[in-house]
Coordinates of C-alpha atoms in Angstrom, one line a residue:
M45 CA 192.3 177.0 81.6
N46 CA 188.8 175.9 81.4
Y47 CA 187.9 172.8 83.5
K48 CA 185.2 170.4 82.6
N49 CA 182.3 170.6 85.2
F50 CA 180.9 167.1 85.2
P51 CA 177.8 165.8 86.5
M52 CA 177.7 162.8 88.7
V53 CA 175.1 160.2 89.8
P54 CA 173.6 162.1 92.7
R55 CA 172.3 159.0 94.6
V56 CA 173.5 155.5 94.9
I57 CA 172.9 152.6 97.0
F58 CA 175.3 149.7 97.4
G59 CA 174.6 146.3 99.2
R60 CA 173.6 142.7 98.6
G61 CA 169.7 142.7 98.7
S62 CA 169.4 146.7 98.2
F63 CA 167.4 146.1 95.1
N64 CA 164.5 145.3 97.6
Q65 CA 164.7 149.1 98.5
L66 CA 163.5 150.0 95.0
S67 CA 159.7 150.6 96.0
E68 CA 160.7 153.1 98.7
I69 CA 163.2 154.9 96.4
I70 CA 161.0 155.6 93.5
S71 CA 157.4 156.2 95.1
P72 CA 158.2 159.7 96.1
K73 CA 159.0 160.2 92.4
R74 CA 155.6 159.4 91.1
L75 CA 154.0 162.3 89.2
N76 CA 150.6 160.6 89.4
V77 CA 148.6 157.4 89.4
H78 CA 148.4 157.7 85.3
A79 CA 152.2 158.5 84.9
P80 CA 153.6 155.0 84.8
F81 CA 157.1 153.9 85.8
V82 CA 158.4 152.1 82.8
F83 CA 160.8 149.2 83.5
L84 CA 163.1 148.2 80.7
V85 CA 164.5 144.7 81.8
D86 CA 166.9 142.3 80.1
D87 CA 164.8 139.5 78.6
V88 CA 167.2 136.9 80.2
F89 CA 164.9 137.6 83.3
K90 CA 161.8 136.7 81.7
G91 CA 160.2 134.0 83.7
N92 CA 162.7 134.3 86.5
A93 CA 160.5 135.1 89.4
W94 CA 163.5 135.8 91.7
L95 CA 164.0 139.0 90.1
T96 CA 160.7 139.8 88.4
S97 CA 158.4 139.4 91.5
R98 CA 160.5 142.0 93.3
I99 CA 159.9 144.7 90.5
P100 CA 157.5 147.2 92.5
L101 CA 154.7 147.5 90.0
A102 CA 151.8 149.7 90.9
Y103 CA 148.8 151.5 89.2
E104 CA 149.6 151.7 85.4
D105 CA 153.3 150.8 85.5
K106 CA 154.8 148.2 83.0
V107 CA 157.8 146.0 82.2
I108 CA 159.3 146.0 78.7
Y109 CA 161.6 143.0 78.1
I110 CA 164.4 143.8 75.9
S111 CA 166.8 141.5 74.4
S112 CA 170.6 142.5 74.8
N113 CA 171.9 140.1 72.0
E114 CA 172.5 143.1 69.9
E115 CA 174.1 146.4 70.6
P116 CA 171.5 149.3 71.1
K117 CA 170.3 151.2 68.3
T118 CA 168.9 154.8 67.7
S119 CA 166.0 153.4 66.0
Q120 CA 165.4 151.0 68.9
V121 CA 165.4 154.1 71.1
D122 CA 162.7 155.8 68.9
D123 CA 160.5 152.9 68.9
L124 CA 160.5 152.5 72.6
V125 CA 159.8 156.4 73.0
E126 CA 157.0 156.3 70.8
D127 CA 155.4 153.2 72.6
I128 CA 155.9 154.8 76.0
I129 CA 154.2 158.3 74.9
L130 CA 151.4 156.4 73.0
T131 CA 150.5 154.3 76.2
S132 CA 151.1 156.7 78.9
R133 CA 148.1 158.8 79.7
Q134 CA 149.4 161.7 81.8
G135 CA 153.4 161.5 81.2
T136 CA 155.8 159.0 82.3
S137 CA 157.1 159.1 86.4
G138 CA 160.5 157.7 85.3
I139 CA 162.6 154.9 83.2
I140 CA 164.2 152.1 85.2
G141 CA 166.8 150.1 83.6
I142 CA 167.6 146.7 84.8
G143 CA 170.3 144.6 83.1
G144 CA 173.9 144.8 81.5
G145 CA 175.4 147.9 79.5
T146 CA 172.8 147.5 76.6
I147 CA 169.8 147.9 78.9
L148 CA 171.3 150.7 80.9
D149 CA 172.2 152.7 77.8
L150 CA 168.7 152.2 76.3
A151 CA 167.4 153.3 79.7
K152 CA 169.5 156.7 79.7
A153 CA 168.8 157.2 76.1
V154 CA 164.9 156.9 76.2
A155 CA 164.7 159.0 79.3
I156 CA 166.6 161.8 77.3
M157 CA 164.3 161.6 74.2
L158 CA 161.0 161.6 76.0
T159 CA 161.9 165.3 76.7
N160 CA 163.8 166.2 73.5
E161 CA 162.3 166.5 70.1
G162 CA 163.5 164.5 67.0
E163 CA 165.3 161.1 66.8
A164 CA 167.9 159.6 68.8
K165 CA 170.5 159.9 66.0
D166 CA 170.4 163.6 66.0
Y167 CA 171.9 163.8 69.5
Q168 CA 174.8 161.3 69.0
G169 CA 177.8 163.4 69.9
W170 CA 178.9 165.7 72.6
D171 CA 176.7 168.2 74.4
L172 CA 173.8 168.2 71.9
V173 CA 171.0 167.5 74.5
K174 CA 168.9 170.8 75.4
N175 CA 166.5 169.5 77.7
P176 CA 167.0 167.6 81.0
A177 CA 165.9 163.9 81.0
I178 CA 163.1 162.5 82.9
Y179 CA 163.7 160.7 86.0
H180 CA 165.9 157.5 85.3
V181 CA 167.4 154.9 87.7
G182 CA 170.1 152.2 86.5
I183 CA 170.4 148.7 88.2
P184 CA 173.0 146.9 86.6
T185 CA 172.9 143.1 86.8
I186 CA 176.3 142.4 85.1
S187 CA 179.3 144.3 86.1
G188 CA 182.0 146.1 84.0
T189 CA 180.7 148.4 81.2
G190 CA 180.5 151.5 83.8
A191 CA 177.3 152.3 82.1
E192 CA 175.7 153.0 85.6
V193 CA 178.0 155.8 86.1
S194 CA 179.0 157.3 82.8
R195 CA 177.6 160.5 81.1
T196 CA 177.2 158.6 77.8
T197 CA 175.0 156.3 76.3
V198 CA 176.4 154.4 73.2
L199 CA 174.2 153.9 70.4
T200 CA 174.6 152.5 66.9
G201 CA 172.8 155.0 64.4
P202 CA 172.5 155.0 60.7
E203 CA 175.7 156.5 60.0
K204 CA 177.9 156.0 63.0
K205 CA 178.1 154.4 66.5
L206 CA 178.5 157.1 69.0
G207 CA 177.2 158.0 72.3
I208 CA 174.9 160.8 73.3
N209 CA 177.4 162.3 75.7
S210 CA 175.8 164.8 77.9
D211 CA 175.4 166.4 81.3
F212 CA 171.7 165.1 81.3
T213 CA 172.6 161.5 80.5
P214 CA 173.7 160.3 84.0
F215 CA 171.3 158.4 86.3
D216 CA 169.5 160.1 89.0
Q217 CA 169.8 156.9 90.9
V218 CA 171.7 153.9 90.9
I219 CA 171.2 150.8 92.8
L220 CA 174.3 148.4 93.1
D221 CA 173.3 145.1 94.3
P222 CA 175.9 142.6 93.7
E223 CA 173.5 139.8 94.1
L224 CA 171.9 140.7 90.8
T225 CA 175.0 139.5 88.9
K226 CA 174.8 135.9 90.1
G227 CA 174.6 133.2 87.2
V228 CA 176.4 135.2 84.7
D229 CA 178.1 132.6 82.4
T230 CA 181.9 132.7 82.5
N231 CA 182.4 134.1 79.1
Q232 CA 180.0 137.0 79.6
W233 CA 181.6 137.5 83.0
F234 CA 184.9 137.7 81.5
Y235 CA 184.2 140.0 78.4
T236 CA 182.4 142.4 80.4
G237 CA 184.8 142.4 83.2
M238 CA 187.5 143.1 80.7
D239 CA 185.7 146.0 79.3
C240 CA 186.3 147.6 82.8
F241 CA 190.0 146.5 82.7
I242 CA 190.5 147.9 79.3
H243 CA 188.8 151.1 80.3
C244 CA 191.2 151.4 83.1
V245 CA 194.2 150.8 80.9
E246 CA 193.3 153.2 78.3
S247 CA 192.7 155.9 80.7
L248 CA 195.9 155.3 82.9
N249 CA 198.0 155.3 79.8
G250 CA 196.2 158.3 78.0
S251 CA 197.2 162.0 77.6
Y252 CA 194.3 163.1 79.4
L253 CA 195.2 161.6 82.6
N254 CA 195.0 163.7 85.8
E255 CA 194.8 162.7 89.3
F256 CA 191.1 162.6 89.5
S257 CA 190.9 160.2 86.8
K258 CA 194.1 158.4 88.1
S259 CA 192.7 157.8 91.6
Y260 CA 189.8 156.0 90.3
G261 CA 191.4 154.1 87.4
D262 CA 194.2 152.7 89.9
M263 CA 191.6 151.4 92.2
S264 CA 189.7 149.6 89.4
F265 CA 192.9 148.3 88.0
Q266 CA 193.9 146.8 91.2
L267 CA 190.4 145.3 91.9
C268 CA 190.4 143.9 88.3
K269 CA 194.0 142.1 89.0
E270 CA 192.4 140.7 92.2
I271 CA 189.5 139.2 90.7
F272 CA 190.9 137.9 87.4
L273 CA 194.2 136.7 88.8
Q274 CA 193.8 135.5 92.5
D275 CA 192.4 132.4 93.9
T276 CA 191.5 133.4 97.0
L277 CA 188.2 135.3 96.7
S278 CA 184.8 133.8 97.4
E279 CA 182.1 134.2 94.6
A280 CA 180.4 136.9 96.9
E281 CA 183.7 138.9 97.2
S282 CA 184.3 138.5 93.5
Q283 CA 180.8 139.9 92.7
D284 CA 181.2 142.7 95.2
K285 CA 184.6 143.8 94.0
L286 CA 183.7 143.7 90.2
M287 CA 180.6 145.9 90.9
M288 CA 183.1 148.4 92.4
A289 CA 185.6 148.0 89.8
S290 CA 183.0 148.9 87.2
W291 CA 181.8 151.7 89.1
H292 CA 185.3 153.2 89.6
G293 CA 186.1 152.4 85.8
G294 CA 183.3 154.4 84.7
M295 CA 184.4 157.3 86.9
S296 CA 188.0 157.1 85.6
I297 CA 187.0 158.1 82.1
A298 CA 184.4 160.8 83.3
Y299 CA 187.3 163.1 83.5
S300 CA 189.5 161.3 80.9
Q301 CA 188.8 159.2 78.0
V302 CA 189.3 155.6 76.6
G303 CA 191.6 154.9 73.7
V304 CA 192.5 152.6 71.0
A305 CA 190.7 149.5 71.7
H306 CA 187.3 151.3 72.1
A307 CA 187.8 153.3 68.8
M308 CA 188.5 150.3 66.9
S309 CA 185.9 148.1 68.5
Y310 CA 183.3 150.7 67.6
G311 CA 184.3 149.8 64.0
L312 CA 183.7 146.1 64.7
S313 CA 180.4 146.7 66.3
Y314 CA 179.0 149.0 63.8
L315 CA 179.7 146.7 60.7
L316 CA 179.7 143.1 62.2
G317 CA 177.3 143.7 65.2
T318 CA 180.0 142.4 67.5
K319 CA 179.0 143.0 71.1
H320 CA 181.0 145.6 72.8
G321 CA 182.8 143.7 75.6
I322 CA 183.8 140.9 73.4
G323 CA 184.8 143.4 70.7
N324 CA 187.2 145.3 73.1
C325 CA 188.8 141.9 73.9
I326 CA 189.4 140.8 70.3
V327 CA 191.0 144.3 69.4
F328 CA 193.0 144.6 72.8
D329 CA 194.5 141.3 72.1
H330 CA 196.4 142.7 69.2
L331 CA 197.4 146.2 70.9
S332 CA 200.8 145.1 72.6
E333 CA 202.3 148.1 70.5
F334 CA 200.2 150.6 72.4
Y335 CA 199.4 148.9 75.9
P336 CA 202.2 146.4 76.4
E337 CA 201.7 145.9 80.2
G338 CA 198.0 145.8 79.9
V339 CA 198.0 143.4 77.1
S340 CA 200.1 141.1 78.8
L341 CA 198.1 140.9 81.7
F342 CA 194.9 140.4 79.6
K343 CA 196.7 137.6 78.3
E344 CA 197.4 136.1 81.4
M345 CA 193.7 136.5 82.6
K346 CA 192.5 134.9 79.3
K347 CA 194.8 132.0 80.0
K348 CA 193.6 131.7 83.5
H349 CA 190.0 131.5 82.7
Q350 CA 190.6 129.4 79.6
I351 CA 188.9 132.0 77.3
E352 CA 188.9 131.3 73.6
L353 CA 188.4 134.6 71.7
P354 CA 186.7 134.4 68.2
K355 CA 189.5 134.3 65.4
G356 CA 189.3 135.6 61.7
I357 CA 186.3 137.6 62.0
C358 CA 187.7 140.1 59.6
A359 CA 189.1 137.6 57.3
K360 CA 186.4 137.6 54.5
L361 CA 185.8 141.3 54.6
H362 CA 186.4 143.4 51.5
D363 CA 188.4 146.5 51.0
S364 CA 185.0 148.6 51.3
E365 CA 184.3 147.0 54.6
F366 CA 187.4 147.7 56.0
D367 CA 186.9 151.3 55.0
I368 CA 183.5 151.6 56.9
M369 CA 185.4 150.2 60.0
I370 CA 188.3 152.6 59.6
N371 CA 186.1 155.6 59.0
I372 CA 184.2 154.7 62.3
A373 CA 187.3 154.4 64.3
L374 CA 189.0 157.6 62.9
S375 CA 185.9 159.7 63.6
L376 CA 186.3 159.1 67.4
E377 CA 189.0 161.7 67.5
P378 CA 189.1 162.4 71.4
L379 CA 189.7 158.6 71.9
W380 CA 192.9 158.9 69.7
E381 CA 194.0 162.2 71.0
N382 CA 193.8 160.6 74.6
A383 CA 195.7 157.6 73.3
I384 CA 198.5 158.8 71.1
G385 CA 198.5 162.6 71.7
K386 CA 197.7 165.7 69.6
N387 CA 199.8 164.6 66.7
W388 CA 198.0 161.2 66.4
K389 CA 197.2 161.6 62.7
K390 CA 200.8 161.4 62.0
T391 CA 201.0 157.8 63.2
I392 CA 197.5 156.3 63.0
T393 CA 197.2 155.9 59.3
R394 CA 194.4 153.9 57.3
E395 CA 196.9 151.3 56.5
K396 CA 197.8 150.8 60.0
L397 CA 194.5 150.4 61.3
K398 CA 193.7 148.0 58.2
N399 CA 196.6 145.8 59.2
L400 CA 195.5 145.6 62.7
Y401 CA 191.7 144.8 61.7
Q402 CA 193.2 142.1 59.4
K403 CA 194.8 140.2 62.2
M404 CA 191.3 139.9 64.1

């Protein structure tokens, strides 16, 4: 038996206000005064002095504001890399991502592509990256995706939506400051939190499950139930717990895998541009056949927080468009194997997936 030897984030700091330690954390990593740190920041913080005034800019450091309204694309990574190379006189000291899953995934991908030739689309897959990434730091401002801890960066390319899965993807440093998640609107909080919950359901019910994944998945699952079903938590407690649920949820799939909801939501995202969190929710709502207990809890959480999911997003699609989504979903073989087992192709037919998509 040959066991996976996974990398983990080597340094992490947790605590309310820990963002203020960013300067002392990154200063020793500066290569020289002409090698900037590049901060990729969610543009919702543009003009938000509470956060932006605390970004420790020095010398030729720069902030690039990025919209997270769309899923990250390989072409976007290539454009960022080109811009950074052209404007950095003596290399780049590091990439710091400040935002949700979209920004964190872009930060990981840019750090990789600054040291690897070609285009980002060439590295979509498993273990295709040859050279270590440059120093990169992840600072989540919304909790749930697990992007801060995972070894993948999920990108939409010209032909597929697939992660750059590699040992060089994880951040060198993560700062978990729950204060940064204040002000997230209820729908966004719910969709991203459910990404975490769905990770855990898929991991805990998968054929790849082992005690390593289970210990993290169980913890995250219990935290999600506390956060989304109890009334006793203060806002600060809820923020702290969801940040840890996200971390544990991300860890639970490091040695395991996600499943049906993620495979099918990749199809929605690729064709319709549906954001990852809400896409998972739309799909998961119809997966009682695969995850009866998890879907039942999900519906309970949805009702409690008065969440109305979009309906009929596939109503006007043509057969050729369903085919595109089905092709994307079926290409994610490890997800299906985890969810159904080695013989998954016997039961997961194109017709079955089409019927499921038609309900959404």
